[in-house]
Short mmCIF file of C-alpha atoms in Angstrom, two decimals:
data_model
loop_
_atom_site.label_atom_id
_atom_site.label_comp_id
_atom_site.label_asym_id
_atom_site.label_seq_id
_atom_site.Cartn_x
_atom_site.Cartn_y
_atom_site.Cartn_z
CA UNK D 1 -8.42 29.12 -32.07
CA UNK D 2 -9.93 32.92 -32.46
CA UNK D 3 -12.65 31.28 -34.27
CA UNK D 4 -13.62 28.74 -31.42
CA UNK D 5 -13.63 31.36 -28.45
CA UNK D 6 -15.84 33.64 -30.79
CA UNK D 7 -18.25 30.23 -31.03
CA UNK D 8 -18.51 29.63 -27.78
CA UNK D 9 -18.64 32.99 -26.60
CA UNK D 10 -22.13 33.24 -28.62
CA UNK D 11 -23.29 29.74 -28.08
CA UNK D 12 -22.91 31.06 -24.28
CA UNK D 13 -24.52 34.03 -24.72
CA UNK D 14 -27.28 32.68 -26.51
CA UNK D 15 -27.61 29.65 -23.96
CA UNK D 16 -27.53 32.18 -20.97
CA UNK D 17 -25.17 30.14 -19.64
CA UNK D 18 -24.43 31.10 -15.68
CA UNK D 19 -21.18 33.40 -15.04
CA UNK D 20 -19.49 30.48 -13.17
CA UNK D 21 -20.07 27.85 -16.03
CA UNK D 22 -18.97 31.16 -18.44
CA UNK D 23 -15.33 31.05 -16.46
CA UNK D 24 -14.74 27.70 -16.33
CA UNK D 25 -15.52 27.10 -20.23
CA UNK D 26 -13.18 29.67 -21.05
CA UNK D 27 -11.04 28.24 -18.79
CA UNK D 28 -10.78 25.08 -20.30
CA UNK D 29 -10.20 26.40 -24.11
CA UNK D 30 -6.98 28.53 -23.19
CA UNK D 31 -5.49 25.60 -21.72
CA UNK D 32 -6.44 23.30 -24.87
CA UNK D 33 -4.32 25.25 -26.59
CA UNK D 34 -1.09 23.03 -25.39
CA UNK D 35 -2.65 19.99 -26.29
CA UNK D 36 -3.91 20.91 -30.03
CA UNK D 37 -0.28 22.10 -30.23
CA UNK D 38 0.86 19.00 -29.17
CA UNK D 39 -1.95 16.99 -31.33
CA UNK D 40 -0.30 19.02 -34.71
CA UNK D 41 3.54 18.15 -33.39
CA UNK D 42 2.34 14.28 -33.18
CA UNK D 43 1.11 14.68 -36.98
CA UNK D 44 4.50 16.39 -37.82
CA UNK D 45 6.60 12.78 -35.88
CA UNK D 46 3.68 10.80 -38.21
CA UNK D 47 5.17 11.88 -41.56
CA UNK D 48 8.79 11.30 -40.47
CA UNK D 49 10.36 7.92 -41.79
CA UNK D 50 9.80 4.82 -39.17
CA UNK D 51 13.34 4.60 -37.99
CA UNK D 52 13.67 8.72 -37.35
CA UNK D 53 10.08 8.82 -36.02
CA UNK D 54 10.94 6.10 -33.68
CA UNK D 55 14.09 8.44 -31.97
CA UNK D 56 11.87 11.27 -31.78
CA UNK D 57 9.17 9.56 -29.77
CA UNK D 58 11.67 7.62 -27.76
CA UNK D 59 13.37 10.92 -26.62
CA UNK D 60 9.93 12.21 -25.74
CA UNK D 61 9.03 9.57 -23.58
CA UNK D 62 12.35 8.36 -22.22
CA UNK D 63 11.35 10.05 -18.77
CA UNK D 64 8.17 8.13 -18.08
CA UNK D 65 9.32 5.08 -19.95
CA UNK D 66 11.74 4.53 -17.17
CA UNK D 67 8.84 5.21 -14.39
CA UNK D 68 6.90 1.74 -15.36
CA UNK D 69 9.01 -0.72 -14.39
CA UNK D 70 8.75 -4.23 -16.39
CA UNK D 71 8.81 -1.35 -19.31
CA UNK D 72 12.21 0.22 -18.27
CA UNK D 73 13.77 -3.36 -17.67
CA UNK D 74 12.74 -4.06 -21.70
CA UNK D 75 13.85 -0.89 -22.66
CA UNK D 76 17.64 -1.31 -20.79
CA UNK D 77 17.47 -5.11 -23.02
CA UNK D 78 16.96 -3.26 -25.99
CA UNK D 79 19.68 -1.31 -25.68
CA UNK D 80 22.07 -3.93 -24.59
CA UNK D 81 24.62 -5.43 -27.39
CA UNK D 82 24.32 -8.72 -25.94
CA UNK D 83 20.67 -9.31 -26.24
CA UNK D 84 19.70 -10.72 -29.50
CA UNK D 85 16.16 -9.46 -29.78
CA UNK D 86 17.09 -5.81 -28.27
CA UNK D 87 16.01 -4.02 -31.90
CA UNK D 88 12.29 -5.80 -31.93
CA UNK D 89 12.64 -4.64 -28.05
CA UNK D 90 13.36 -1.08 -28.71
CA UNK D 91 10.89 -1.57 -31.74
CA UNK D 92 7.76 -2.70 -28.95
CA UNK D 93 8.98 0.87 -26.38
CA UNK D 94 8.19 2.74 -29.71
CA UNK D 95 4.88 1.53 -30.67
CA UNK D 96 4.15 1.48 -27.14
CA UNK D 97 4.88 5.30 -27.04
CA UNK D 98 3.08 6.01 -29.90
CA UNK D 99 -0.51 4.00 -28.96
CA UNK D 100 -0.80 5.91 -25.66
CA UNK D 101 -3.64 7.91 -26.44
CA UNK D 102 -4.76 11.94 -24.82
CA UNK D 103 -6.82 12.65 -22.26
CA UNK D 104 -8.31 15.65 -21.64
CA UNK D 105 -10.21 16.99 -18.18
CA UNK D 106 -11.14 20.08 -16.59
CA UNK D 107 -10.86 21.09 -13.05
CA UNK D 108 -12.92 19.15 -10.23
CA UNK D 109 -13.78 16.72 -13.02
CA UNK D 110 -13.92 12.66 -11.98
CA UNK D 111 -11.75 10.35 -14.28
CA UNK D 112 -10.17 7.33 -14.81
CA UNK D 113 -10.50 3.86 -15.33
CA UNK D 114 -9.43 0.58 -14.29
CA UNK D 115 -6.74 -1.31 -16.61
CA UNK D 116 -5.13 2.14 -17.95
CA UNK D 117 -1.85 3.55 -17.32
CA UNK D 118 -1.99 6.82 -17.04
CA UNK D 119 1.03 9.72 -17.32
CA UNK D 120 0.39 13.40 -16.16
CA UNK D 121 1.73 15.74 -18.89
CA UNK D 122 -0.15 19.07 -16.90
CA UNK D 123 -2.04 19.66 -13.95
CA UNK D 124 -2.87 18.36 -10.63
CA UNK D 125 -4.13 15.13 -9.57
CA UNK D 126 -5.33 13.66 -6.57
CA UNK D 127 -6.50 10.29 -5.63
CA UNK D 128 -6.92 7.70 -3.28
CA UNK D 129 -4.02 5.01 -2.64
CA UNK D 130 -4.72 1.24 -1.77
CA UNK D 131 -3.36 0.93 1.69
CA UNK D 132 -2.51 -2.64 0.86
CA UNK D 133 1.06 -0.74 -0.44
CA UNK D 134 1.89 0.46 2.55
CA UNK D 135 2.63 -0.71 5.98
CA UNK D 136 -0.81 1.32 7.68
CA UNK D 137 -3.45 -1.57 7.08
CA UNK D 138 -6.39 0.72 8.11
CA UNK D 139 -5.80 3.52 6.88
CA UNK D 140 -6.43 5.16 3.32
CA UNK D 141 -3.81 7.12 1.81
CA UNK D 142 -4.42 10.41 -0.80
CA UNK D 143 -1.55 11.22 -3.19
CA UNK D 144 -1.20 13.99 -5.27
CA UNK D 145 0.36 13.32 -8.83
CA UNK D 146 2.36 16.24 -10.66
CA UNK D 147 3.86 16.76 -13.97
CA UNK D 148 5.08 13.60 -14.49
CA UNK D 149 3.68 11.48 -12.24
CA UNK D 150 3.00 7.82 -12.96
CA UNK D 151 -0.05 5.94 -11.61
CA UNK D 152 -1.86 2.74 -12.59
CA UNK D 153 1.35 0.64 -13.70
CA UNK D 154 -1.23 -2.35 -12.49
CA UNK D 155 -2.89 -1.89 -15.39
CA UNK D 156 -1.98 -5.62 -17.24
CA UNK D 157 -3.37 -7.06 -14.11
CA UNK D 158 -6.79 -9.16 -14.22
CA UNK D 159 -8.39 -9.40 -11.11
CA UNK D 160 -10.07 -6.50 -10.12
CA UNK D 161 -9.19 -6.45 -5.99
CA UNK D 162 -5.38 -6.39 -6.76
CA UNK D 163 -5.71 -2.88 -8.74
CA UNK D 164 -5.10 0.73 -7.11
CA UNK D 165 -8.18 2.55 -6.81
CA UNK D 166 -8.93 4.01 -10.22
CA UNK D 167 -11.14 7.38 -10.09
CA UNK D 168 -9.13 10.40 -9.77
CA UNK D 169 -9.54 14.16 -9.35
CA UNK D 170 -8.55 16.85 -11.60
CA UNK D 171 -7.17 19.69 -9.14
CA UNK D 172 -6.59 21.80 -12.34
CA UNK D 173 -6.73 21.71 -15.63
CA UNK D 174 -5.07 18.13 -16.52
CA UNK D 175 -3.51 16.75 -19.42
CA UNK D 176 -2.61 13.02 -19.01
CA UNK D 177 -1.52 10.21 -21.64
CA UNK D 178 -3.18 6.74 -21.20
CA UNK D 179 -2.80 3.30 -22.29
CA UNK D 180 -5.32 0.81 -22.01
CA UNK D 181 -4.51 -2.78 -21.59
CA UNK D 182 -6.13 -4.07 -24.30
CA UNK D 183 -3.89 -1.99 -26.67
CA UNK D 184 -1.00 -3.50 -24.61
CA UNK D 185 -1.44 -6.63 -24.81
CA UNK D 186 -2.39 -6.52 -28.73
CA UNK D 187 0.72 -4.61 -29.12
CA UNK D 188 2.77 -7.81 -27.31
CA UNK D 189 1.17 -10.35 -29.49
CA UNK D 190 2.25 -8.73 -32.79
CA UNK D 191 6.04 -8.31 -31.48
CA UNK D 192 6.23 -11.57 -29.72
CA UNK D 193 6.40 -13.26 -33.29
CA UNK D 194 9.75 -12.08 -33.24
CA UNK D 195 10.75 -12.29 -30.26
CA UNK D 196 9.27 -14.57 -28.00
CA UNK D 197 10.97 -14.07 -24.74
CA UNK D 198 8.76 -10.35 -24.80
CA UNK D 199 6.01 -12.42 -23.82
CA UNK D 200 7.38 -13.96 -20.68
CA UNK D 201 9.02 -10.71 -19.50
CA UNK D 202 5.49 -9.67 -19.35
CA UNK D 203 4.11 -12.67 -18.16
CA UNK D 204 7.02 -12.34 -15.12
CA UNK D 205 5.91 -9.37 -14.02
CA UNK D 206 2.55 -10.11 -13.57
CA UNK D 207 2.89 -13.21 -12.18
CA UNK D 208 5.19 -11.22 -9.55
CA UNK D 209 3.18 -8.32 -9.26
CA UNK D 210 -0.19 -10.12 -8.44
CA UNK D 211 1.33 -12.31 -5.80
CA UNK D 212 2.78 -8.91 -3.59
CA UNK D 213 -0.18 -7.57 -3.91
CA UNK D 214 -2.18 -10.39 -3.25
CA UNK D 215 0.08 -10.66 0.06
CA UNK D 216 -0.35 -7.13 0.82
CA UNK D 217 -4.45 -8.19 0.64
CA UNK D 218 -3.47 -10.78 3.31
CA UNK D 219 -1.76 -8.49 5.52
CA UNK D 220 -4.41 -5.84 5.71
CA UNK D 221 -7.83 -8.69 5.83
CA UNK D 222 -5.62 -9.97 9.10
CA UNK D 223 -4.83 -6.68 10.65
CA UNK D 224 -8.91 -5.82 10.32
CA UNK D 225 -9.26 -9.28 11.85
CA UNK D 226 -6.83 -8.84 14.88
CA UNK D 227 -8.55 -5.96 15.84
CA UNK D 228 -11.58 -7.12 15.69
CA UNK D 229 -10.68 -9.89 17.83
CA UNK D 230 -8.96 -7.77 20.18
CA UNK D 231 -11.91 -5.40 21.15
CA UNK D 232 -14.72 -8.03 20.04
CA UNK D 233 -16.33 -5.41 17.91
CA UNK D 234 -14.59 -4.16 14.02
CA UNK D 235 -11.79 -1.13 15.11
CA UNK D 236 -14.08 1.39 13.80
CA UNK D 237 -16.73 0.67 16.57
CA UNK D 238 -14.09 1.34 19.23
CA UNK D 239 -14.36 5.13 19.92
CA UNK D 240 -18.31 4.28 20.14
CA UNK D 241 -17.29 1.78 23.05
CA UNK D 242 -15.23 4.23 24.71
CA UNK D 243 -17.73 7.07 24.86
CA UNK D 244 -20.55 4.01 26.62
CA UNK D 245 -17.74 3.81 29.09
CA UNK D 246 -17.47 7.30 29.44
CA UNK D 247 -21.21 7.39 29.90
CA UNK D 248 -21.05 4.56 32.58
CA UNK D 249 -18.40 6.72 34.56
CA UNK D 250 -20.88 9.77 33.84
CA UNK D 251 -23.55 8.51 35.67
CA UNK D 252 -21.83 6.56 38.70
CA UNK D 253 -20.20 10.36 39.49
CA UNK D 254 -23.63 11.51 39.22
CA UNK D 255 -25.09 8.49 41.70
CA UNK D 256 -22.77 8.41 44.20
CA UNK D 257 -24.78 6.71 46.51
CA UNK D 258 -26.42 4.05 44.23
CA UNK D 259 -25.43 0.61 44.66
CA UNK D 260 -22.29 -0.78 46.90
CA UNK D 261 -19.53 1.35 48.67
CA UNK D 262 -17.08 2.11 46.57
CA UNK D 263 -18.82 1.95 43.26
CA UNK D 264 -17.63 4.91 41.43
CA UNK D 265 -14.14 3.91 42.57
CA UNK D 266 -13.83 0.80 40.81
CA UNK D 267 -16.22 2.92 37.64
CA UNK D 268 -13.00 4.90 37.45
CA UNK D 269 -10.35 1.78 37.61
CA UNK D 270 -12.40 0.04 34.84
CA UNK D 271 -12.45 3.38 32.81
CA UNK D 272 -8.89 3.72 32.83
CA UNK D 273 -8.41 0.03 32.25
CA UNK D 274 -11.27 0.36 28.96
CA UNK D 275 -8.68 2.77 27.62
CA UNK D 276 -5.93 0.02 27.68
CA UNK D 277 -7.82 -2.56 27.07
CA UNK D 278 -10.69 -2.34 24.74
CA UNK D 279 -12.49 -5.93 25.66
CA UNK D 280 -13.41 -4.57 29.31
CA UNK D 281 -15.64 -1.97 27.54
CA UNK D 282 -18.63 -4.26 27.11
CA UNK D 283 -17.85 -5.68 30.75
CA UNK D 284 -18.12 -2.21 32.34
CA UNK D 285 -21.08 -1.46 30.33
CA UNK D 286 -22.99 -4.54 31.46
CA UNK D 287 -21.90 -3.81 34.91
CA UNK D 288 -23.06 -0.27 35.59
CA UNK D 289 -25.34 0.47 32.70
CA UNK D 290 -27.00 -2.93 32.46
CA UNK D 291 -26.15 -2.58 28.37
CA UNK D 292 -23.11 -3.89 26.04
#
């Protein structure tokens, strides 16, 4: 580790790299150290026999195992006496464990990608939420992941529309663990020679998975529309609206005397009414401005 710092410390000063680039480089090598640690602990579990490496990792990962939930629900059958396949179950949670693959990323950095699963191991992360999960249609939602967190569990999903919004941002120094879906899958083709009912466990909870979220779609492409209807224009056009009626009141205070008695009085009774009802915007527009 000496040796790298002294490396980059000339490459830097040779380079005439800026202060601010100098800090954040240095930055990012002291906190590598945990995950070179952790890189020389994974080849310690790698010369362990199968059965003994496969406790280790399971202990591990236990925590986030039981965050992803299709993954927990195999886990809980592999453990169960009953079940007949629940050793090539327990056998799939350890090979899962074991193909999820580092990912490294400094502060303010961009990541992530669609079809991965990601787990946060260190740092902060924020990112955007679909607001198809929640119950505010139009409205985006930001989330900030911890040690810990869980995000992209959509990740064995096809269709593009029905993921969570993939690109994140590293608030600090982030170490995350991610499994792609091609891995995944390849993983439940080997194991499903044993035990075929893996495959339509995962097969459930996709098919389950893409039809809430394909209702969720639904939901939110109707609430846009019902707005839209209601105000004839799209909702985000509707504080534009309201300030041409506040114009329209504007200028019948400031022509009292134009047009019939009375004028600025009904001006004010459509203004209030504009703010209730968004349609009578264009109507009061039209009326006193000549515009919609």
């Amino acid at each position: 580790f000496r040796s790298t710092m002294d490396d980059l410390n000339r490459m830097m000063q040779d380079r005439l790299v800026p202060l601010q680039m100098k800090l954040r480089l240095r930055t990012f090598f002291l906190a590598r150290k945990t995950a070179q640690r952790r890189q020389r602990q994974m080849q310690i579990i790698d010369g362990m026999s199968p059965g003994l490496a496969g406790e280790v990792v399971m202990e591990l990962n236990r925590v986030w195992i039981t965050k992803v939930r299709f993954l927990d629900n195999i886990l809980k059958s592999s453990l169960s006496e009953s079940h007949s396949c629940g050793s090539f179950f327990y056998a799939f949670i350890v090979d899962v464990s074991r193909s999820m693959l580092t990912a490294i990323h400094a502060q303010s950095e961009v990541f992530g990608q669609p079809h991965a699963l990601y787990i946060l191991r260190r740092g902060l992360v924020w990112r955007r939420q679909d607001s198809t999960k929640t119950k505010i249609y139009l409205a985006d939602l930001h989330v900030v992941n911890t040690v810990g967190g869980v995000w992209g569990v959509d990740f064995v999903l096809v269709d593009l529309h029905l993921l969570e919004p993939a690109e994140s941002l590293a608030l600090t120094y982030v170490e995350a663990m991610m499994l792609k879906r091609d891995t995944f899958l390849s993983l439940v083709e080997r194991h499903d020679i044993y035990c075929t009912s893996l495959k339509a466990q995962v097969r459930r909870f996709c098919a389950w998975l893409a039809f809430q979220r394909a209702i969720l779609r639904m939901a939110k492409h109707r609430a846009t529309a019902e707005g839209r209807d209601r105000s004839g224009c799209h909702p985000r056009a509707e504080g534009a609206i309201a300030r041409r009626g506040d114009e329209c009141l504007g200028q019948c205070e400031r022509e009292p005397g134009a047009g019939s008695p009375g004028k600025t009085d009904e001006c004010q009774e459509g203004h209030d009414l504009c703010h209730r009802t968004p349609v009578v915007h264009r109507q009061v527009c039209r009326l006193h401005l000549g515009a919609a």
